[in-house]
Short mmCIF file of C-alpha atoms in Angstrom, two decimals:
data_model
loop_
_atom_site.label_atom_id
_atom_site.label_comp_id
_atom_site.label_asym_id
_atom_site.label_seq_id
_atom_site.Cartn_x
_atom_site.Cartn_y
_atom_site.Cartn_z
CA UNK A 138 4.80 -24.31 -22.61
CA UNK A 139 1.62 -25.02 -24.10
CA UNK A 140 1.22 -25.89 -28.08
CA UNK A 141 -1.30 -23.74 -29.85
CA UNK A 142 -2.97 -24.35 -33.78
CA UNK A 143 -3.27 -21.12 -35.24
CA UNK A 144 -4.64 -21.27 -39.10
CA UNK A 145 -4.47 -18.30 -40.82
CA UNK A 146 -3.47 -16.61 -44.97
CA UNK A 147 -0.80 -15.07 -45.65
CA UNK A 148 -0.45 -12.09 -48.10
CA UNK A 149 -1.92 -13.84 -50.72
CA UNK A 150 -4.97 -14.80 -49.28
CA UNK A 151 -3.28 -18.57 -48.75
CA UNK A 152 -5.01 -20.61 -46.22
CA UNK A 153 -1.70 -20.95 -43.81
CA UNK A 154 -1.56 -23.64 -40.74
CA UNK A 155 0.21 -25.01 -38.61
CA UNK A 156 1.22 -25.84 -34.76
CA UNK A 157 3.44 -22.89 -32.49
CA UNK A 158 5.43 -24.01 -28.97
CA UNK A 159 4.53 -19.72 -26.13
CA UNK A 160 3.15 -19.07 -23.56
CA UNK A 161 0.10 -17.24 -24.26
CA UNK A 162 -2.09 -17.41 -27.94
CA UNK A 163 -1.48 -13.43 -27.69
CA UNK A 164 2.64 -14.49 -28.69
CA UNK A 165 1.37 -16.47 -30.79
CA UNK A 166 -0.58 -14.25 -32.52
CA UNK A 167 2.87 -10.93 -32.61
CA UNK A 168 4.69 -14.05 -34.07
CA UNK A 169 2.22 -14.80 -36.99
CA UNK A 170 1.45 -11.30 -37.43
CA UNK A 171 5.97 -10.07 -37.37
CA UNK A 172 5.43 -12.91 -40.59
CA UNK A 173 3.15 -11.54 -42.23
CA UNK A 174 0.13 -13.91 -41.53
CA UNK A 175 -3.31 -12.82 -40.45
CA UNK A 176 -4.30 -14.89 -37.58
CA UNK A 177 -7.66 -16.57 -38.33
CA UNK A 178 -8.25 -18.95 -35.79
CA UNK A 179 -5.47 -19.47 -32.27
CA UNK A 180 -6.40 -22.43 -30.33
CA UNK A 181 -4.57 -24.61 -27.32
CA UNK A 182 -3.90 -27.66 -28.72
CA UNK A 183 -2.29 -31.21 -25.97
CA UNK A 184 1.45 -30.83 -27.41
CA UNK A 185 2.44 -33.65 -29.18
CA UNK A 186 3.40 -37.01 -27.73
CA UNK A 187 6.77 -37.91 -26.10
CA UNK A 188 8.41 -41.10 -24.92
CA UNK A 189 9.04 -42.60 -21.88
CA UNK A 190 12.83 -41.13 -22.18
CA UNK A 191 11.96 -37.82 -23.41
CA UNK A 192 9.27 -36.77 -20.97
CA UNK A 193 11.64 -38.11 -18.32
CA UNK A 194 15.26 -36.32 -20.16
CA UNK A 195 12.84 -33.22 -19.51
CA UNK A 196 11.90 -33.68 -15.85
CA UNK A 197 15.32 -33.43 -15.79
CA UNK A 198 16.44 -31.21 -17.60
CA UNK A 199 13.62 -28.57 -15.75
CA UNK A 200 15.69 -25.88 -14.09
CA UNK A 201 14.14 -22.14 -13.28
CA UNK A 202 16.25 -18.94 -13.73
CA UNK A 203 18.20 -17.98 -11.34
CA UNK A 204 19.79 -14.56 -10.29
CA UNK A 205 22.36 -16.09 -10.52
CA UNK A 206 21.77 -16.56 -14.33
CA UNK A 207 21.13 -12.69 -14.88
CA UNK A 208 24.07 -11.04 -13.42
CA UNK A 209 26.11 -13.00 -15.52
CA UNK A 210 24.29 -12.26 -18.37
CA UNK A 211 24.67 -8.35 -17.94
CA UNK A 212 28.44 -8.64 -16.68
CA UNK A 213 29.24 -10.80 -20.50
CA UNK A 214 26.96 -8.60 -22.75
CA UNK A 215 28.52 -4.83 -21.41
CA UNK A 216 31.98 -7.48 -22.16
CA UNK A 217 30.66 -8.71 -25.01
CA UNK A 218 29.23 -5.10 -26.05
CA UNK A 219 33.34 -3.50 -25.47
CA UNK A 220 34.49 -5.55 -27.52
CA UNK A 221 32.08 -4.36 -30.56
CA UNK A 222 30.93 -7.78 -31.02
CA UNK A 223 27.30 -6.82 -32.15
CA UNK A 224 24.24 -7.43 -30.30
CA UNK A 225 22.57 -9.67 -31.55
CA UNK A 226 25.88 -12.54 -32.71
CA UNK A 227 26.50 -11.80 -28.57
CA UNK A 228 23.31 -13.24 -27.89
CA UNK A 229 23.75 -16.09 -29.69
CA UNK A 230 26.85 -16.58 -28.41
CA UNK A 231 26.16 -16.62 -24.67
CA UNK A 232 22.81 -19.31 -26.06
CA UNK A 233 24.98 -21.21 -27.43
CA UNK A 234 26.62 -21.25 -24.02
CA UNK A 235 24.38 -21.20 -21.58
CA UNK A 236 24.10 -23.97 -19.02
CA UNK A 237 20.56 -23.18 -17.84
CA UNK A 238 18.05 -24.24 -20.24
CA UNK A 239 15.73 -21.97 -19.17
CA UNK A 240 18.50 -18.36 -19.04
CA UNK A 241 18.72 -20.61 -23.01
CA UNK A 242 14.99 -20.25 -24.08
CA UNK A 243 14.83 -17.07 -22.47
CA UNK A 244 17.37 -15.48 -25.38
CA UNK A 245 16.56 -16.96 -27.06
CA UNK A 246 13.25 -15.39 -26.96
CA UNK A 247 15.10 -12.47 -26.71
CA UNK A 248 16.53 -12.84 -30.14
CA UNK A 249 13.58 -13.38 -31.85
CA UNK A 250 12.22 -9.79 -30.47
CA UNK A 251 14.50 -7.69 -31.84
CA UNK A 252 14.67 -10.34 -35.00
CA UNK A 253 11.20 -8.48 -35.03
CA UNK A 254 12.49 -5.25 -35.03
CA UNK A 255 12.28 -4.35 -31.47
CA UNK A 256 14.31 -2.53 -28.45
CA UNK A 257 16.51 -4.55 -26.78
CA UNK A 258 14.69 -2.95 -23.89
CA UNK A 259 11.08 -4.02 -25.09
CA UNK A 260 12.54 -7.55 -25.61
CA UNK A 261 13.68 -8.03 -22.16
CA UNK A 262 9.98 -7.06 -20.86
CA UNK A 263 8.90 -9.76 -22.43
CA UNK A 264 10.04 -11.51 -20.45
CA UNK A 265 9.57 -10.02 -16.83
CA UNK A 266 9.98 -12.59 -13.52
CA UNK A 267 13.02 -12.50 -15.01
CA UNK A 268 14.27 -9.29 -15.89
CA UNK A 269 12.62 -6.50 -13.57
CA UNK A 270 11.15 -3.52 -14.59
CA UNK A 271 14.07 -1.14 -12.67
CA UNK A 272 16.90 -3.64 -15.26
CA UNK A 273 14.78 -3.25 -18.54
CA UNK A 274 14.19 0.99 -16.99
CA UNK A 275 17.85 1.24 -16.60
CA UNK A 276 18.60 -1.07 -20.62
CA UNK A 277 16.05 2.04 -22.18
CA UNK A 278 17.62 5.03 -20.27
CA UNK A 279 20.89 3.64 -21.91
CA UNK A 280 19.50 2.78 -25.63
CA UNK A 281 18.44 5.97 -26.03
CA UNK A 282 21.86 8.27 -24.38
CA UNK A 283 24.02 4.83 -26.19
CA UNK A 284 25.48 4.22 -23.13
CA UNK A 285 23.89 0.40 -23.98
CA UNK A 286 27.85 -0.89 -22.16
CA UNK A 287 28.71 1.18 -19.56
CA UNK A 288 24.02 0.33 -18.27
CA UNK A 289 25.02 -3.42 -18.09
CA UNK A 290 28.32 -2.86 -15.87
CA UNK A 291 26.50 -0.73 -13.52
CA UNK A 292 23.98 -3.52 -13.42
CA UNK A 293 26.29 -6.14 -12.76
CA UNK A 294 27.22 -4.00 -10.00
CA UNK A 295 24.08 -3.41 -9.51
CA UNK A 296 23.24 -6.81 -8.88
CA UNK A 297 26.35 -8.39 -7.17
CA UNK A 298 25.73 -5.97 -4.21
CA UNK A 299 22.32 -7.12 -4.05
CA UNK A 300 23.66 -10.82 -3.29
CA UNK A 301 25.87 -9.39 -1.44
CA UNK A 302 23.11 -8.42 1.14
CA UNK A 303 20.58 -11.17 0.59
CA UNK A 304 23.92 -13.85 1.58
CA UNK A 305 25.18 -11.22 4.42
CA UNK A 306 21.69 -11.90 5.78
CA UNK A 307 21.35 -15.53 4.89
CA UNK A 308 24.96 -16.21 7.03
CA UNK A 309 24.21 -13.98 9.66
CA UNK A 310 20.57 -16.70 10.50
CA UNK A 311 21.76 -19.29 10.10
CA UNK A 312 22.90 -19.97 13.48
CA UNK A 313 20.44 -18.94 15.25
CA UNK A 314 18.14 -20.70 13.13
CA UNK A 315 19.55 -23.94 13.63
CA UNK A 316 19.92 -23.18 17.86
CA UNK A 317 15.75 -22.21 17.48
CA UNK A 318 14.95 -24.81 15.24
CA UNK A 319 17.82 -27.65 18.39
CA UNK A 320 15.35 -25.78 20.95
CA UNK A 321 12.11 -26.89 19.00
CA UNK A 322 13.33 -30.59 18.34
CA UNK A 323 15.00 -30.75 21.82
CA UNK A 324 11.24 -29.80 23.15
CA UNK A 325 8.36 -32.11 21.11
CA UNK A 326 11.66 -34.64 22.31
CA UNK A 327 11.35 -34.02 25.96
CA UNK A 328 7.79 -33.72 26.51
CA UNK A 329 7.08 -37.41 23.70
CA UNK A 330 8.84 -39.37 25.38
CA UNK A 331 10.75 -38.39 28.62
CA UNK A 332 7.98 -36.89 30.89
CA UNK A 333 5.48 -39.09 30.47
CA UNK A 334 7.73 -41.96 31.93
CA UNK A 335 8.55 -39.54 35.01
CA UNK A 336 4.97 -39.02 35.05
CA UNK A 337 4.59 -42.95 35.61
CA UNK A 338 6.96 -42.51 38.70
CA UNK A 339 5.27 -39.57 39.75
CA UNK A 340 2.04 -41.35 40.30
CA UNK A 341 3.47 -44.09 42.25
CA UNK A 342 3.48 -41.12 44.60
CA UNK A 343 0.17 -41.22 45.86
CA UNK A 344 1.02 -36.80 47.06
CA UNK A 345 -0.47 -33.94 45.53
CA UNK A 346 2.90 -32.90 42.84
CA UNK A 347 4.47 -29.54 43.07
CA UNK A 348 2.32 -26.80 40.28
CA UNK A 349 5.82 -27.00 38.32
CA UNK A 350 5.44 -31.25 37.70
CA UNK A 351 1.21 -30.37 37.75
CA UNK A 352 1.82 -28.34 35.05
CA UNK A 353 4.61 -29.98 32.21
CA UNK A 354 2.51 -33.01 32.70
CA UNK A 355 -0.31 -31.59 31.50
CA UNK A 356 1.30 -30.09 28.83
CA UNK A 357 2.62 -33.19 27.64
CA UNK A 358 -0.27 -35.26 28.68
CA UNK A 359 -2.05 -32.48 25.83
CA UNK A 360 0.54 -32.48 23.41
CA UNK A 361 0.03 -36.68 23.06
CA UNK A 362 -4.36 -36.47 22.97
CA UNK A 363 -4.57 -33.77 20.65
CA UNK A 364 -0.94 -33.68 18.61
CA UNK A 365 -2.79 -34.40 14.90
CA UNK A 366 -5.00 -31.39 15.76
CA UNK A 367 -2.10 -29.11 16.93
CA UNK A 368 -0.64 -30.38 13.58
CA UNK A 369 -3.75 -29.24 11.67
CA UNK A 370 -4.01 -25.43 13.68
CA UNK A 371 -0.21 -25.53 12.62
CA UNK A 372 -0.73 -25.84 9.18
CA UNK A 373 -3.69 -23.42 8.67
CA UNK A 374 -2.42 -20.73 10.95
CA UNK A 375 0.79 -20.85 7.94
CA UNK A 376 -1.78 -21.74 5.14
CA UNK A 377 -3.42 -18.54 6.30
CA UNK A 378 -1.23 -16.62 6.91
CA UNK A 379 0.65 -17.04 3.49
CA UNK A 380 -3.11 -15.92 1.89
CA UNK A 381 -2.71 -13.05 4.52
CA UNK A 382 1.41 -11.28 2.55
CA UNK A 383 0.02 -12.63 -0.66
CA UNK A 384 -2.15 -9.05 0.25
CA UNK A 385 -1.77 -5.70 -0.62
CA UNK A 386 -2.86 -5.03 2.91
CA UNK A 387 -1.25 -8.29 5.10
CA UNK A 388 1.64 -7.91 2.88
CA UNK A 389 2.07 -3.83 4.14
CA UNK A 390 1.44 -5.07 7.65
CA UNK A 391 3.80 -7.76 7.72
CA UNK A 392 6.99 -6.00 6.26
CA UNK A 393 6.29 -3.40 8.21
CA UNK A 394 6.49 -5.18 11.72
CA UNK A 395 9.77 -7.09 9.53
CA UNK A 396 11.09 -3.16 10.35
CA UNK A 397 10.28 -3.20 13.83
CA UNK A 398 11.29 -7.41 14.91
CA UNK A 399 14.17 -6.39 18.09
CA UNK A 400 18.32 -6.39 17.22
CA UNK A 401 16.88 -7.77 13.09
CA UNK A 402 14.47 -4.79 11.85
CA UNK A 403 17.24 -2.74 11.78
CA UNK A 404 19.36 -4.59 9.88
CA UNK A 405 16.30 -5.13 7.39
CA UNK A 406 15.91 -1.61 7.38
CA UNK A 407 19.28 -0.33 5.87
CA UNK A 408 20.00 -3.18 4.42
CA UNK A 409 16.27 -2.40 2.36
CA UNK A 410 16.95 1.65 2.67
CA UNK A 411 21.54 0.09 0.92
CA UNK A 412 19.72 -0.92 -1.98
CA UNK A 413 17.94 1.44 -2.58
CA UNK A 414 20.76 3.97 -1.77
CA UNK A 415 22.71 3.13 -4.60
CA UNK A 416 19.70 1.84 -6.67
CA UNK A 417 19.14 5.67 -6.81
CA UNK A 418 22.64 7.07 -7.37
CA UNK A 419 22.58 4.91 -10.37
CA UNK A 420 19.60 5.94 -12.44
CA UNK A 421 20.14 9.39 -11.67
CA UNK A 422 23.11 9.57 -13.13
CA UNK A 423 22.51 7.39 -15.78
CA UNK A 424 20.98 10.31 -16.41
CA UNK A 425 16.75 9.33 -15.51
CA UNK A 426 14.94 12.09 -13.63
CA UNK A 427 14.48 11.81 -9.76
CA UNK A 428 10.16 11.26 -10.48
CA UNK A 429 11.60 7.70 -12.29
CA UNK A 430 13.84 7.27 -10.52
CA UNK A 431 12.00 6.94 -7.81
CA UNK A 432 9.45 5.60 -8.64
CA UNK A 433 11.69 2.72 -10.37
CA UNK A 434 13.83 2.74 -7.36
CA UNK A 435 10.95 1.27 -5.26
CA UNK A 436 10.90 -1.85 -7.50
CA UNK A 437 14.45 -2.86 -6.19
CA UNK A 438 13.42 -1.90 -2.33
CA UNK A 439 11.44 -5.77 -2.16
CA UNK A 440 10.00 -4.25 0.86
CA UNK A 441 6.03 -3.55 1.22
CA UNK A 442 6.54 -0.47 3.19
CA UNK A 443 9.63 1.40 2.36
CA UNK A 444 8.10 0.99 -1.69
CA UNK A 445 5.35 3.13 -0.30
CA UNK A 446 7.44 5.90 1.47
CA UNK A 447 9.23 6.37 -1.87
CA UNK A 448 6.44 6.98 -2.68
CA UNK A 449 5.01 9.19 -1.15
CA UNK A 450 8.47 10.55 -2.01
CA UNK A 451 7.16 10.72 -5.74
CA UNK A 452 4.63 12.13 -5.27
CA UNK A 453 5.50 14.96 -2.79
CA UNK A 454 8.27 15.32 -5.83
CA UNK A 455 6.28 15.79 -8.39
CA UNK A 456 3.87 18.57 -6.24
CA UNK A 457 7.61 20.20 -6.76
CA UNK A 458 8.71 19.80 -2.66
CA UNK A 459 12.71 18.72 -2.41
CA UNK A 460 13.76 15.91 -3.23
CA UNK A 461 15.08 16.67 1.52
CA UNK A 462 11.78 17.69 2.34
CA UNK A 463 9.70 14.14 1.00
CA UNK A 464 12.64 12.43 2.79
CA UNK A 465 11.51 14.21 6.60
CA UNK A 466 8.54 12.91 5.44
CA UNK A 467 9.19 10.19 4.82
CA UNK A 468 11.04 8.80 8.26
CA UNK A 469 13.00 6.16 6.83
CA UNK A 470 15.65 8.08 7.33
CA UNK A 471 18.56 8.88 9.86
CA UNK A 472 19.39 12.64 10.77
CA UNK A 473 23.08 12.14 9.34
CA UNK A 474 21.41 10.61 5.46
CA UNK A 475 19.30 13.90 6.02
CA UNK A 476 21.97 15.86 6.27
CA UNK A 477 24.03 14.17 3.33
CA UNK A 478 20.96 14.31 1.41
CA UNK A 479 20.55 18.07 2.20
CA UNK A 480 24.43 18.70 0.93
CA UNK A 481 23.76 16.98 -1.99
CA UNK A 482 21.22 18.69 -3.16
CA UNK A 483 22.50 21.68 -2.31
CA UNK A 484 25.31 20.60 -4.48
CA UNK A 485 23.94 19.11 -7.81
CA UNK A 486 25.95 16.28 -6.65
CA UNK A 487 23.43 13.69 -4.93
CA UNK A 488 23.70 10.77 -6.76
CA UNK A 489 27.25 10.99 -5.56
CA UNK A 490 25.48 11.79 -2.45
CA UNK A 491 23.24 8.78 -2.61
CA UNK A 492 26.66 6.51 -3.44
CA UNK A 493 28.03 7.81 -0.15
CA UNK A 494 25.01 7.13 1.90
CA UNK A 495 24.45 3.03 -0.04
CA UNK A 496 28.89 2.84 1.09
CA UNK A 497 27.17 4.25 4.97
CA UNK A 498 24.74 1.70 5.21
CA UNK A 499 26.76 -0.82 3.80
CA UNK A 500 29.15 -0.82 6.14
CA UNK A 501 26.53 -0.78 9.03
CA UNK A 502 24.93 -4.04 8.35
CA UNK A 503 27.84 -5.51 7.05
CA UNK A 504 29.27 -4.19 11.14
CA UNK A 505 25.58 -5.62 12.54
CA UNK A 506 25.71 -8.68 10.94
CA UNK A 507 29.19 -9.41 12.32
CA UNK A 508 28.02 -8.94 15.03
CA UNK A 509 25.10 -10.21 15.50
CA UNK A 510 25.66 -13.59 16.75
CA UNK A 511 27.00 -11.71 19.93
CA UNK A 512 23.66 -10.44 20.46
CA UNK A 513 21.98 -13.28 20.24
CA UNK A 514 23.09 -15.03 21.73
CA UNK A 515 22.19 -13.72 25.45
CA UNK A 516 18.98 -14.34 24.45
CA UNK A 517 19.36 -17.53 22.83
CA UNK A 518 21.34 -18.63 26.01
CA UNK A 519 18.64 -17.25 28.69
CA UNK A 520 15.90 -19.24 26.87
CA UNK A 521 18.05 -22.40 26.49
CA UNK A 522 18.51 -21.13 30.51
CA UNK A 523 15.28 -21.32 31.22
CA UNK A 524 13.64 -24.38 29.36
CA UNK A 525 15.95 -26.09 32.20
CA UNK A 526 14.64 -24.12 34.93
CA UNK A 527 11.59 -25.16 34.47
CA UNK A 528 12.84 -28.73 33.56
CA UNK A 529 14.94 -29.44 36.18
CA UNK A 530 11.74 -27.97 39.27
CA UNK A 531 9.17 -30.01 37.49
CA UNK A 532 11.06 -33.05 37.55
CA UNK A 533 13.89 -32.95 40.46
CA UNK A 534 10.91 -30.65 42.75
CA UNK A 535 9.08 -34.20 43.69
CA UNK A 536 12.03 -35.86 44.24
CA UNK A 537 13.58 -33.48 46.57
CA UNK A 538 9.95 -33.57 48.60
CA UNK A 539 9.60 -37.14 48.52
CA UNK A 540 12.99 -37.09 50.26
CA UNK A 541 11.78 -35.62 52.98
CA UNK A 542 9.07 -37.87 53.61
CA UNK A 543 11.88 -40.51 54.25
CA UNK A 544 14.41 -38.51 56.66
CA UNK A 545 11.00 -37.28 59.06
#
């Protein structure tokens, strides 16, 4: 983090100078104000020189706060608070035992914020890259209702469910990705080494080559002659796509497209809706109003298109419409789910029905992932067969014609 040189006055009017390490100058000003110092000037300064060994050690120890860190933090906070350990002492223990230095720094920042009189939810909000809006809001609910330890347990189960879904999807896509990558590498090797060798032999025939052979040779010649331009075009295309996805409209279009990808789209949709249903059930069960719950769960689904639909639902509920009516208008839920929403809304147990919906979607996702390889294998086999057929026809047809001519 950068260093800031500050000049200020204490309560007696004495001049105070120093250097503080912080993310931004505004945070330095807050720390000074909390210490009773009125800042006069704050400017970023050059950090003190470090030895090569110190710099190397810092580089090797550089870590990022991961999903697992927040998951374990939630569970440990629940366990410590249930045992009656005060929050400050619990955070001090977690900071000392943290294996990730970056997360230890985050916990240190939480302790400093609590020392200055802030609530835990406000302290968590100072690190938005680590604790998302949903996490902070749930902790705020726990502080308001006096059920903070229960909220931490629910957050642990929620994050554990998120991790389970992501791991399942990655595991299911590993085999198809490997096969596609192997096919791409094989295609490149054939174009660069195999086809040119056969092309030299075919040119000695002094005869008109079949269309498929001419097509393969032409594609191979193009690849060999223009491969730098092809790489540049691919790099530009990837860069443009990433820039497009970072825009609001681009991310919306891409996330909507992902839901309509054959085979994978339905899995993504069900996994996303499972996260929504479980998060919404957790929020409503903790006492969060439905309108606020819909707004918070939109930050958890990780899909801009579904988030937009949830925002439309929130606006509908604000206008006085029922959850069922807004869910029907969203057009992302199946009739069975809509029926369960109707029952939950009429019986006053919407949170229980949402948990049932989450469990149902989770079971469906698990089944789809277990059978994903079986669904993709026929497509991969057909694609591999077509590629082999094209290569075989292109390579062996000239030889076949030459054989027939020799017989005659």
